[in-house]
Short mmCIF file of C-alpha atoms in Angstrom, two decimals:
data_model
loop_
_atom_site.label_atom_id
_atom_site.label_comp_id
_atom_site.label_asym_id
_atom_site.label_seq_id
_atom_site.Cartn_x
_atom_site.Cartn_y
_atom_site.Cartn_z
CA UNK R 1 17.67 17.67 -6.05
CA UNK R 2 18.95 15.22 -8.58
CA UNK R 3 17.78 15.69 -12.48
CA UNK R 4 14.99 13.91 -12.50
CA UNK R 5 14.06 12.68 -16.39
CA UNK R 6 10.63 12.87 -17.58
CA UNK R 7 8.40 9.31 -17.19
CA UNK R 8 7.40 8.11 -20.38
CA UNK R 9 4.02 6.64 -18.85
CA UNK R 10 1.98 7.83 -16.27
CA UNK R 11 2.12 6.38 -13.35
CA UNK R 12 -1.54 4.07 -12.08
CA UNK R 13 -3.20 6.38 -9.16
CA UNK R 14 -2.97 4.87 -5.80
CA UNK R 15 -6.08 4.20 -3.36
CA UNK R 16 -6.26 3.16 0.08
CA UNK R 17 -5.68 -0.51 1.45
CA UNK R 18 -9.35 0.00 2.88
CA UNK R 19 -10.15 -1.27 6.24
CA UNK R 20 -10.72 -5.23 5.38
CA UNK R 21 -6.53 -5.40 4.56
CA UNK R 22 -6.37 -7.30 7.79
CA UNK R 23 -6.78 -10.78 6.36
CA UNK R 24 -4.88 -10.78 3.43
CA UNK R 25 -1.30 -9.09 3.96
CA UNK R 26 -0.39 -10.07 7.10
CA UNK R 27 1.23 -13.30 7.26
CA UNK R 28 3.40 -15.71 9.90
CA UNK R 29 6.11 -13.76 11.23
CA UNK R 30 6.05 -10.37 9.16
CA UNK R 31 7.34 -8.35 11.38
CA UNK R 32 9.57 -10.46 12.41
CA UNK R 33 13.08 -9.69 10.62
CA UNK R 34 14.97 -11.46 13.55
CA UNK R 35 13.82 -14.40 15.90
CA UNK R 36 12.81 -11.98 18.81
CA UNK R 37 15.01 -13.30 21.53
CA UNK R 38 17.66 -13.15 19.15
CA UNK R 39 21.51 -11.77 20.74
CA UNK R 40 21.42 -9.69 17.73
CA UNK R 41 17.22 -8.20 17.57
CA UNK R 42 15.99 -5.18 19.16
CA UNK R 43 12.19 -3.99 19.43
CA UNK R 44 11.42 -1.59 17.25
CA UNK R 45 7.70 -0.11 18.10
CA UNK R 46 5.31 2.90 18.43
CA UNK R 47 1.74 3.84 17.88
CA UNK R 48 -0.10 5.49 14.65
CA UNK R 49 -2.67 8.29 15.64
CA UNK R 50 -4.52 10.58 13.43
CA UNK R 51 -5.13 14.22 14.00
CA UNK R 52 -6.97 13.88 17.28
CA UNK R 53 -4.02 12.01 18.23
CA UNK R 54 -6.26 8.71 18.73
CA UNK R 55 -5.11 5.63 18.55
CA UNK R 56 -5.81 3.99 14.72
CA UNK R 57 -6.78 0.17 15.02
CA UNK R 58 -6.13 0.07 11.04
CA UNK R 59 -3.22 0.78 9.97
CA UNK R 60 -0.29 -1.65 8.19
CA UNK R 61 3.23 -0.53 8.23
CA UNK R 62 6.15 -1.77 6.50
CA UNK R 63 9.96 -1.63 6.98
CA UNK R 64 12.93 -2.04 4.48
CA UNK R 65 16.59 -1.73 5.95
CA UNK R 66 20.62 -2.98 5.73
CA UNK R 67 21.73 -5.11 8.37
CA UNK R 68 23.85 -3.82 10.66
CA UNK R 69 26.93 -3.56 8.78
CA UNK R 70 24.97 -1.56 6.40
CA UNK R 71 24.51 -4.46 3.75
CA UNK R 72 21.29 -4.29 1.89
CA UNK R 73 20.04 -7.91 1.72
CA UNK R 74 19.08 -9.06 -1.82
CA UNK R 75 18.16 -12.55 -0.03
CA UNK R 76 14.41 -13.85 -0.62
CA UNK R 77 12.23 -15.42 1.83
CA UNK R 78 10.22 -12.17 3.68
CA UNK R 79 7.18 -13.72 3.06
CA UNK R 80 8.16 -17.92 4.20
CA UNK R 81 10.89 -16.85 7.29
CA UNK R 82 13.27 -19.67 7.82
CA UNK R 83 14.13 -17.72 10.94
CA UNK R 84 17.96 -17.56 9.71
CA UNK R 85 17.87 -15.33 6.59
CA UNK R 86 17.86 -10.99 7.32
CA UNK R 87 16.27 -10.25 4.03
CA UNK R 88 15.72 -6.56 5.58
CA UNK R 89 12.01 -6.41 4.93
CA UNK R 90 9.31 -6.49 7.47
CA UNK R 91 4.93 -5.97 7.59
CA UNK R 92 3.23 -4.91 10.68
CA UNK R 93 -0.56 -4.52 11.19
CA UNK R 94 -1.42 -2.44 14.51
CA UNK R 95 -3.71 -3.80 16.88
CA UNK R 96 -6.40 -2.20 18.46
CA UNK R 97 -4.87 0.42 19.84
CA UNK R 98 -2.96 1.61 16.74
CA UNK R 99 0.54 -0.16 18.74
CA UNK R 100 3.23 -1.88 16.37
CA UNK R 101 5.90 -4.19 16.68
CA UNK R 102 9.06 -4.99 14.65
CA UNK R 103 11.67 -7.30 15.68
CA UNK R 104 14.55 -6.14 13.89
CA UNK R 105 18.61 -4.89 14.03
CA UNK R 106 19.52 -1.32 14.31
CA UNK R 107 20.66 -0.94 10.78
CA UNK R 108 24.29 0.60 9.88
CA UNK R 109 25.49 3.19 7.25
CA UNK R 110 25.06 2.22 4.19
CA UNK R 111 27.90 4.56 2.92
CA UNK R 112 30.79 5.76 5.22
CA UNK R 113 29.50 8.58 7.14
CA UNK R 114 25.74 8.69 6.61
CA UNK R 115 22.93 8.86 8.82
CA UNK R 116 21.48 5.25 9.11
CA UNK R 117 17.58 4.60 9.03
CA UNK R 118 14.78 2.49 8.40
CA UNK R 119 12.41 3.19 5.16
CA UNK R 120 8.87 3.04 6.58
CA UNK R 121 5.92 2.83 4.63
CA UNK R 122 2.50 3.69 6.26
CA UNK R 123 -0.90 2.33 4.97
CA UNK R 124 -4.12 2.86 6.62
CA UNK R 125 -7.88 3.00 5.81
CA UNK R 126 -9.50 6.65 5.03
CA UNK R 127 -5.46 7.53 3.86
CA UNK R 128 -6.27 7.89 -0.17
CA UNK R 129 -2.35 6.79 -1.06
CA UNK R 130 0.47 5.31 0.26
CA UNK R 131 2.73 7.37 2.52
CA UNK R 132 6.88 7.40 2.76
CA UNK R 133 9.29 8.26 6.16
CA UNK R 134 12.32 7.86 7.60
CA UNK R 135 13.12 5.77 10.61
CA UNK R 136 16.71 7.41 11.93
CA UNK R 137 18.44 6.03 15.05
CA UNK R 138 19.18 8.62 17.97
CA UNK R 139 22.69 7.81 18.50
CA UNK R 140 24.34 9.18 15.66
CA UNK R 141 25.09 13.02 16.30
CA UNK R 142 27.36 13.87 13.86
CA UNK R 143 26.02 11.96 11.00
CA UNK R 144 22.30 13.26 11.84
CA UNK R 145 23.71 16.72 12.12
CA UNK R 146 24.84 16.74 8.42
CA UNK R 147 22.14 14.47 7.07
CA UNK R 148 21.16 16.31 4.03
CA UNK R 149 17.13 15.72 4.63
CA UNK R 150 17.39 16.65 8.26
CA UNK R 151 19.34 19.68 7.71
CA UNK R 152 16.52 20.89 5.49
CA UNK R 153 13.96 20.52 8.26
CA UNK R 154 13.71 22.84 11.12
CA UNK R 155 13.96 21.41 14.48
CA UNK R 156 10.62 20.46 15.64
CA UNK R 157 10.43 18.76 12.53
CA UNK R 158 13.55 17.13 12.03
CA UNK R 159 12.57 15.53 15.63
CA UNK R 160 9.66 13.79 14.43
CA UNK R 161 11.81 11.49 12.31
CA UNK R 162 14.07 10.16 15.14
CA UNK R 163 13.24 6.92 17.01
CA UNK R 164 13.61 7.25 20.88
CA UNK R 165 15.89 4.70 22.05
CA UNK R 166 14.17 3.16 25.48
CA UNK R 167 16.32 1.41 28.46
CA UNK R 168 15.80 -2.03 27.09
CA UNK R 169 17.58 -0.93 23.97
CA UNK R 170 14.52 -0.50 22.09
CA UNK R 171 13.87 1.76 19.25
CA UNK R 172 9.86 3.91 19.97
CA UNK R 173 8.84 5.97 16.76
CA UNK R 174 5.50 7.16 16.93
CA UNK R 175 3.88 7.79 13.68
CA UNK R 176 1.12 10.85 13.52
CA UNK R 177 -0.40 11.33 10.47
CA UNK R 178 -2.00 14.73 10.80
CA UNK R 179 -1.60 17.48 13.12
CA UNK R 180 1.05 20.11 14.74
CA UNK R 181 3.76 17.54 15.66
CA UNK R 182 2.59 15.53 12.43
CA UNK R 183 5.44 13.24 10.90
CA UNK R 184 7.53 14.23 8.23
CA UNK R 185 6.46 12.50 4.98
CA UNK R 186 8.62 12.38 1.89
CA UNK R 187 7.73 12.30 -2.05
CA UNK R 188 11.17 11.39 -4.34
CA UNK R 189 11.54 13.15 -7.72
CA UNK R 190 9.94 10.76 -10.18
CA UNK R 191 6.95 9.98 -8.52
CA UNK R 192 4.18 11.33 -11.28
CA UNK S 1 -15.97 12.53 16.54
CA UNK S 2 -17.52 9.44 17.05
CA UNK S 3 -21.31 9.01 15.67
CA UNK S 4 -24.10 6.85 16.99
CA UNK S 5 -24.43 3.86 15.69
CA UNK S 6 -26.29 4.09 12.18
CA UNK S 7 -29.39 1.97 11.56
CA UNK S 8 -29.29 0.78 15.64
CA UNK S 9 -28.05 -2.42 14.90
CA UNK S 10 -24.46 -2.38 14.04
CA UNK S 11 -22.11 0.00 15.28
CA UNK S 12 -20.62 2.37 12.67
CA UNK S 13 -17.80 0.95 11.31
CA UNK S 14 -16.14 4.50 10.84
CA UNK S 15 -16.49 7.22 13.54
CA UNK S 16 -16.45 9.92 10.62
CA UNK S 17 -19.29 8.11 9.13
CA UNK S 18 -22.22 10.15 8.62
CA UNK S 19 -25.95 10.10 7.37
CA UNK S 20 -25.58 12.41 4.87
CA UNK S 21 -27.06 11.49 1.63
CA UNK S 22 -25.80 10.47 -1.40
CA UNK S 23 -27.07 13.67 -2.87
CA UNK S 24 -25.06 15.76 -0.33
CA UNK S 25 -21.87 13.44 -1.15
CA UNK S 26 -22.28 13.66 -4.68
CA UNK S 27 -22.59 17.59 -4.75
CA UNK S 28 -19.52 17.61 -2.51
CA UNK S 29 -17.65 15.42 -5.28
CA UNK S 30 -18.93 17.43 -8.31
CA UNK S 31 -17.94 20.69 -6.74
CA UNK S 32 -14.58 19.20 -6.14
CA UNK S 33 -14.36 17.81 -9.75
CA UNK S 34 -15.66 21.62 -11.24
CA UNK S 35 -12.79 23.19 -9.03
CA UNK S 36 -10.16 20.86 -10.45
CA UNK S 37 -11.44 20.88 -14.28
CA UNK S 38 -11.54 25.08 -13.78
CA UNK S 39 -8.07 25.33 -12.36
CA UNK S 40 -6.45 23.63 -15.53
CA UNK S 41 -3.59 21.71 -13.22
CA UNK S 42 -2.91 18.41 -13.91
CA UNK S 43 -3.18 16.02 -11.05
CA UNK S 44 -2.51 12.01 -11.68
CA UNK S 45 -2.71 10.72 -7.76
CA UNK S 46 -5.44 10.86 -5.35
CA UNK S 47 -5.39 13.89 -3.07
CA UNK S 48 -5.22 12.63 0.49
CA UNK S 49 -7.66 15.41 1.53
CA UNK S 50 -10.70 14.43 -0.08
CA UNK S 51 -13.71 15.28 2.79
CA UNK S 52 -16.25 13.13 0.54
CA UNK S 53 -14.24 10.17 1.81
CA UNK S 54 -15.44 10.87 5.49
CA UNK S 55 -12.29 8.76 7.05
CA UNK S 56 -9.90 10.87 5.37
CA UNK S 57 -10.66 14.01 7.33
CA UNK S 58 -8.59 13.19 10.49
CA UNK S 59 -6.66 11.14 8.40
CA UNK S 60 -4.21 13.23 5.80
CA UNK S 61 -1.07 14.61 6.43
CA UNK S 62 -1.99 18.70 6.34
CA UNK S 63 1.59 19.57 5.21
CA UNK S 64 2.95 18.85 1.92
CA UNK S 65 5.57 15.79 1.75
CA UNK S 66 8.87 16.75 1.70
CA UNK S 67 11.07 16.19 -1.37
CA UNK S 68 14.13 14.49 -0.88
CA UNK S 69 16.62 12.75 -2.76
CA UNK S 70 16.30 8.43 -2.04
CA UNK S 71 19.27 7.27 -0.57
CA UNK S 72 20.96 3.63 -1.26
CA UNK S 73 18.30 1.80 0.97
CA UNK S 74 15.35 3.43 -0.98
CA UNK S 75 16.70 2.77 -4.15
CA UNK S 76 16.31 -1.08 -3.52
CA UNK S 77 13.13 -3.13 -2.97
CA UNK S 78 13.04 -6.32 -1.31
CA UNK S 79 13.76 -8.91 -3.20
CA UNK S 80 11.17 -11.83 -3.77
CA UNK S 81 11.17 -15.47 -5.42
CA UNK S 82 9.32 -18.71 -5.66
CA UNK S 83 10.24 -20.00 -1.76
CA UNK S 84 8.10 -16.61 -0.76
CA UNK S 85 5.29 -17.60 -3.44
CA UNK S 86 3.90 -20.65 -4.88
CA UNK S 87 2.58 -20.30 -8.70
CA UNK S 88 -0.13 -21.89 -7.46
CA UNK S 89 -0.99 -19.01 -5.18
CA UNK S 90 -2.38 -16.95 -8.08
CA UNK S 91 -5.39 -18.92 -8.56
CA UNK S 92 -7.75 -18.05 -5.94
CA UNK S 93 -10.46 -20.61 -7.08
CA UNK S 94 -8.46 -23.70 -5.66
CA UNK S 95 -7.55 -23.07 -2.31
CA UNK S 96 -10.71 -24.84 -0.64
CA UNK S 97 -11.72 -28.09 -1.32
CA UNK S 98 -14.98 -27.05 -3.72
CA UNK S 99 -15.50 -24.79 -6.56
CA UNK S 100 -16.33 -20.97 -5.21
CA UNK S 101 -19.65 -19.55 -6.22
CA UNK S 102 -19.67 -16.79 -8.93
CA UNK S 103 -18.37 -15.62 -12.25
CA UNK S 104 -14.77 -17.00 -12.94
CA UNK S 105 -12.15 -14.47 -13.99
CA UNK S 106 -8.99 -14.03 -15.13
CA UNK S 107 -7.31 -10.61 -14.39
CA UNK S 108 -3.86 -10.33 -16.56
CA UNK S 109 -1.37 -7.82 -17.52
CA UNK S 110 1.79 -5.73 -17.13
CA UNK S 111 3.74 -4.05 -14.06
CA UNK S 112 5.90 -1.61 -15.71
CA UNK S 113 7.95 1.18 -14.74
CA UNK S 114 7.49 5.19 -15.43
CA UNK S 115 10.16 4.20 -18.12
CA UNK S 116 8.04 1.59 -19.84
CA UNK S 117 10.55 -0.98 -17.94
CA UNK S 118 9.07 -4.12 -17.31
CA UNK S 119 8.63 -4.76 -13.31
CA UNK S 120 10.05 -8.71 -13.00
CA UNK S 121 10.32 -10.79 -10.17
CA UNK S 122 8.09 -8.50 -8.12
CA UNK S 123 5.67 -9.26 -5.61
CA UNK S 124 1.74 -9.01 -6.70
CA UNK S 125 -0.79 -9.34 -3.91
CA UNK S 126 -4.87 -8.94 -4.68
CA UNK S 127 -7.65 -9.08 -1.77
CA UNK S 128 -11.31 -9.29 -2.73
CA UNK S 129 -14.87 -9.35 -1.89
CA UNK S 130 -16.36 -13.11 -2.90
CA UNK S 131 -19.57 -12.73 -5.64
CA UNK S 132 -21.86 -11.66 -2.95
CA UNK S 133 -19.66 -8.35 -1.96
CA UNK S 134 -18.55 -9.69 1.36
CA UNK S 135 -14.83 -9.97 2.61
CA UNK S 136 -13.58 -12.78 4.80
CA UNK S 137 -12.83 -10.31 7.31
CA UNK S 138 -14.36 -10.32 11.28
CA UNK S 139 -15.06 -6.87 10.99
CA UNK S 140 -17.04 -6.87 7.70
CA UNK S 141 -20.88 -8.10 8.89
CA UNK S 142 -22.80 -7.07 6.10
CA UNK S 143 -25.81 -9.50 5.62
CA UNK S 144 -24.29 -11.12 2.92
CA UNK S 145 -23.36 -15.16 2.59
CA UNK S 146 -19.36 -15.82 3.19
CA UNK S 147 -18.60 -18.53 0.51
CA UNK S 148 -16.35 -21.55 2.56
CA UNK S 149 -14.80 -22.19 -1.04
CA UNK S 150 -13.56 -18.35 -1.47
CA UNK S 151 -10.83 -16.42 0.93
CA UNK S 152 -10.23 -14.05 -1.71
CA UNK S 153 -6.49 -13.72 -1.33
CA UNK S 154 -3.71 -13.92 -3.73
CA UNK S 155 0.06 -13.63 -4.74
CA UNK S 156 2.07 -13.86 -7.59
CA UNK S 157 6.00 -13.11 -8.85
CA UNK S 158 5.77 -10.77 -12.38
CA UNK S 159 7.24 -13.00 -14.77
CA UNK S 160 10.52 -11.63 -17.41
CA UNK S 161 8.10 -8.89 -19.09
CA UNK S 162 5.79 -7.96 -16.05
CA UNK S 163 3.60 -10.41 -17.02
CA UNK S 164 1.02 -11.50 -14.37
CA UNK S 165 -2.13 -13.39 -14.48
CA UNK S 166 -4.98 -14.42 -11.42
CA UNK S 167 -7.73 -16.68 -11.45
CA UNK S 168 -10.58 -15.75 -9.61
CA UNK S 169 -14.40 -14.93 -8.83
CA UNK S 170 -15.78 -11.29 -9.82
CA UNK S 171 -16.58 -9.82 -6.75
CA UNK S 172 -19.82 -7.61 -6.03
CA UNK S 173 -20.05 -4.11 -5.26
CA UNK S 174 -21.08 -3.84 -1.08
CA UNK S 175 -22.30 -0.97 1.02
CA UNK S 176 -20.28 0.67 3.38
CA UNK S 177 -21.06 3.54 6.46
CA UNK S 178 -19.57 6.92 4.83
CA UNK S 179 -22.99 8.21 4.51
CA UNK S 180 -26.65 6.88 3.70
CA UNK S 181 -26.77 4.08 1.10
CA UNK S 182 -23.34 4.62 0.66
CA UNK S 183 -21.94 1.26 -1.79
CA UNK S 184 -18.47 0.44 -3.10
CA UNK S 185 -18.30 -0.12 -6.88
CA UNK S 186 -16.68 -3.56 -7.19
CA UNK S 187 -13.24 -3.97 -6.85
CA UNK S 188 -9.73 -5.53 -6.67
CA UNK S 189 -7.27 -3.87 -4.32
CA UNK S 190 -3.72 -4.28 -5.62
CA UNK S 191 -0.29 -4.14 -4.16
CA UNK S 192 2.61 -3.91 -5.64
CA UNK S 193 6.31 -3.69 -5.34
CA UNK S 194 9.01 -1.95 -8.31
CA UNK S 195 12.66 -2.10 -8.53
CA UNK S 196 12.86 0.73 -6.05
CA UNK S 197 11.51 0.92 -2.47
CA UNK S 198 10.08 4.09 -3.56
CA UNK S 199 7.81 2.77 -6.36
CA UNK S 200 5.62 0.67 -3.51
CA UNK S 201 1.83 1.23 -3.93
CA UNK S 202 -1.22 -0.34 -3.37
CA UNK S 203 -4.29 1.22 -5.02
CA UNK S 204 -7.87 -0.88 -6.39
CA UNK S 205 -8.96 -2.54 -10.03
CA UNK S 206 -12.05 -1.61 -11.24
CA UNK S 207 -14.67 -3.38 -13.73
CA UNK S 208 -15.31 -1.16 -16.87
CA UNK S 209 -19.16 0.43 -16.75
CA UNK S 210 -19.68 0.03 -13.26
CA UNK S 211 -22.70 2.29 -12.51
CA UNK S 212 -21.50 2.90 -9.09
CA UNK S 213 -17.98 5.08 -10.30
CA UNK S 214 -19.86 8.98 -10.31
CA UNK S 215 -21.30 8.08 -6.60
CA UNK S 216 -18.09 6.09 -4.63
CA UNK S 217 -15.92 9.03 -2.58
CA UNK S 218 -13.50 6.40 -2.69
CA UNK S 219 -12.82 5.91 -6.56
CA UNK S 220 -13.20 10.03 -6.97
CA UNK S 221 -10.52 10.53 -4.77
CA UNK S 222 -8.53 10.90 -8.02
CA UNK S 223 -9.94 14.12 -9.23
CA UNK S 224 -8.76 13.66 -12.22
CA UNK S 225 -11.00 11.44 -15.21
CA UNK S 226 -8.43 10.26 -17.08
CA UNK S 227 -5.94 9.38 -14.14
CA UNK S 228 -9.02 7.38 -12.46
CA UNK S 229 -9.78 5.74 -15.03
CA UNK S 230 -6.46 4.14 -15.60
CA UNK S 231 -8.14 2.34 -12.51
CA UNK S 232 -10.31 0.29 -14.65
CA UNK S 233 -9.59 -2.90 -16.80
CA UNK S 234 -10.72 -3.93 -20.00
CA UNK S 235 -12.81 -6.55 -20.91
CA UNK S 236 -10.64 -8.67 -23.27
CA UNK S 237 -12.10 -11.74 -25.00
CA UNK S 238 -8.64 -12.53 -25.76
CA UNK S 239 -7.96 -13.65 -22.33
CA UNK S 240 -11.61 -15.38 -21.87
CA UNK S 241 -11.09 -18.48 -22.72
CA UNK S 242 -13.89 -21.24 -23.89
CA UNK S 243 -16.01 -22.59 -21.14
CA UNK S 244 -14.44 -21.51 -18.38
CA UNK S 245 -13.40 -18.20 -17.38
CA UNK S 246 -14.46 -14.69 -18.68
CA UNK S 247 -11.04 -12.45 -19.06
CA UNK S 248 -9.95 -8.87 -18.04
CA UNK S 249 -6.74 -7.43 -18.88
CA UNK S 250 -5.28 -4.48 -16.67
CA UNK S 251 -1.63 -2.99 -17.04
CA UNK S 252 0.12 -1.49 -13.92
CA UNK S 253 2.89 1.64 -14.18
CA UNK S 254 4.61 2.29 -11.13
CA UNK S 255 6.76 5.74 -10.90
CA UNK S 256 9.96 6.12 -12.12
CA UNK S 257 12.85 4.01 -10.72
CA UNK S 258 15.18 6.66 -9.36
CA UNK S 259 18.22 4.14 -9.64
CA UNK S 260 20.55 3.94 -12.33
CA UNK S 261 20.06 0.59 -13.70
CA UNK S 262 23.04 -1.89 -14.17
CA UNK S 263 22.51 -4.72 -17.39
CA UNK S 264 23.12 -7.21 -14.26
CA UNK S 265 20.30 -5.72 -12.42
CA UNK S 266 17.60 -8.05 -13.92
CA UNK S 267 19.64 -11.08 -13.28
CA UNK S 268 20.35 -9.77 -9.53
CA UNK S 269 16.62 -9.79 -9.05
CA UNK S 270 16.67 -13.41 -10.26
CA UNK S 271 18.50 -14.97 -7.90
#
């Protein structure tokens, strides 16, 4: 771990986005980061489930990645798309059977040699805060193998933070917020 | 899990709603508070396992989250300007073509850092019940009149010192399926974006001597008095301003950037 200073203020609690979320922060083309249909855009989808492993109908995810040379955009525009501009941020709500969808690329290293992935942010109603992952892609063996978070998680964890990567290219992360195969969450060091 | 539907006229809008009474719920949040004030361990966050807050049970991550240092991707946000936001967009009262019903407000304040940074150029987004407590949402069918002149939506950029301001309509306190006679204090919800991916939150604004705060599972799910009631604005007659809107002023600290800031850093975020 880094030194992390002391905050000077306390940080305002978090509370949950509530269930009624589902008119306000979704907008036109959220999840879109790429024109699906794009040469360049792959799916990027899965299903949130609680600790029965049902299905939640309402939950919001959101993505922040580089591009696929590993540059991280500081373009605006998430929130109006031109359909042109990778700003490298993306909002999801699931439907009613707790399914997402991002359109997005399969993001590269953002320094030589480390383990690409996709920040993911999970918000749902009845879950009190905010909640942090990691998205990593499949393909890259020896950078996952010496990825200093994944190292630090036994196996059957480390494999809940890997995407699947499906015939058609696509990337399927599942996100399970409770239970024995329950996604890896993260905290960073100067959170409160 | 699920339960039948309560009352037998509207299916229960959460399957870990029960019909427990508010006396039952509020023993189960005072026993929780007399743990937390015994053990003498500071905690500023809600817990995610809070079983007064029904929806939570199936809901929170049983292990703890696992520290780890951000990498380069986490120690950016997304960046946001005016062609994602109009100014305009802040004032919720003139998106329809007639004045909403209810008290006019004006919610303004600060988004700073754990550092006592100012948060500029950041995205602000508020949702809200209209006066009578109901949301424009399909799923919220609580007798209670929708207003055609209210949505109850808005955004806003943080100006050069965190500065943001809304217009709006107070919105009422509404009842909700946790248990019997369960009802929401009135409220704001927030969210809100730092300098750092990792400083994302969303949480809810409060109005100051709500009687509703001791009995909401919700609001409690900070344990902590102090920390919750950083949840709460201020009236401030300051920001009222003379026949028109009464004024509240809240203040906002995200955590701590993890980033090393750069002098050009403020101007990046400008762009």
């Amino acid at each position: 771990m880094s030194h992390a200073p002391e905050l000077k203020l306390v940080p305002t609690p978090g509370q949950t986005v509530g269930p009624f979320f589902g008119y306000a922060l979704p907008y036109d083309k959220d999840s879109e980061l790429l024109a699906p249909g794009h040469p360049r855009s792959i799916r990027l989808h899965g299903t949130v489930v609680d600790g029965d492993g049902a299905p939640i109908p309402d939950a919001l995810l959101e993505i922040w990645q580089a591009d696929e040379a590993g540059t991280i955009s500081r373009e605006t525009g998430s929130l109006v798309r031109d359909g042109y501009t990778f700003t490298g941020f993306g909002r999801a709500a699931v439907d009613n059977v707790g399914h997402y969808t991002f359109t997005t690329v399969n993001p590269g290293p953002t320094e030589p040699g480390k383990a690409p992935f996709i920040a993911l942010t999970v918000f749902a109603r009845g879950l009190t805060n905010r909640l942090f992952t990691r998205i990593y892609l499949p393909e890259d063996t020896e950078a996952l193998a010496s990825d200093p978070l994944l190292a630090s998680l036994d196996a059957e964890r480390r494999r809940t933070l890997i995407a699947e990567r499906e015939a058609d290219g696509s990337l399927r992360f599942d996100v399970r917020l409770q239970g024995g195969d329950e996604t890896v969450f993260l905290s960073y060091p100067r959170e409160s | 899990m699920s339960q039948p539907p309560v009352g037998g006229q509207q299916p229960a809008l959460d399957p870990a709603a029960t019909m427990d009474s508010q006396e039952k719920l509020s023993g189960e949040i005072e026993a929780i508070g007399a743990e937390y004030a015994a053990a003498g361990r500071l905690e500023t966050q809600p817990r995610l396992d809070y079983p007064p807050y029904r929806s939570s049970l199936l809901r929170h991550p049983t292990k703890d989250p696992h520290h780890v240092d951000p990498e380069t991707i986490e120690l950016w946000a997304p960046a946001f300007g005016e062609r994602d936001v109009h100014p305009l967009e802040a004032d919720l009262t003139i998106q329809h073509n007639g004045e909403p019903i209810g008290e006019r407000i004006v919610v303004a304040g600060r988004v700073l850092d754990g550092d006592g940074r100012p948060v500029r150029n950041q995205l602000i987004e508020l949702w809200q019940a209209n006066a009578a407590g109901r949301y424009m949402h399909k799923r919220d069918q609580h007798p209670a009149p929708l207003d055609p002149n209210f949505t109850g939506v808005g955004r806003a950029i943080t100006g050069p010192n965190g500065e943001y301001r809304f217009t709006t309509i107070k919105p009422a306190p509404y009842p909700w399926k946790n248990h019997h006679n369960a009802w929401r204090p009135a409220h704001i919800h927030f969210s809100l974006f730092g300098t750092d991916f990792t400083q994302r939150m969303i949480t809810q604004m409060y109005f100051p001597g709500d009687p509703l705060f001791a009995l909401d599972p919700i609001y409690q799910t900070i344990v902590d008095p102090k920390a919750r009631e950083r949840l709460v604005a201020t009236y401030d007659h300051s920001i009222t301003s003379h026949e028109w809107a009464t004024g509240y002023n809240w203040d906002i600290v995200l955590t701590g950037s993890n980033r090393t800031w750069m002098e050009d850093d403020a101007q990046d975020e400008e762009h």
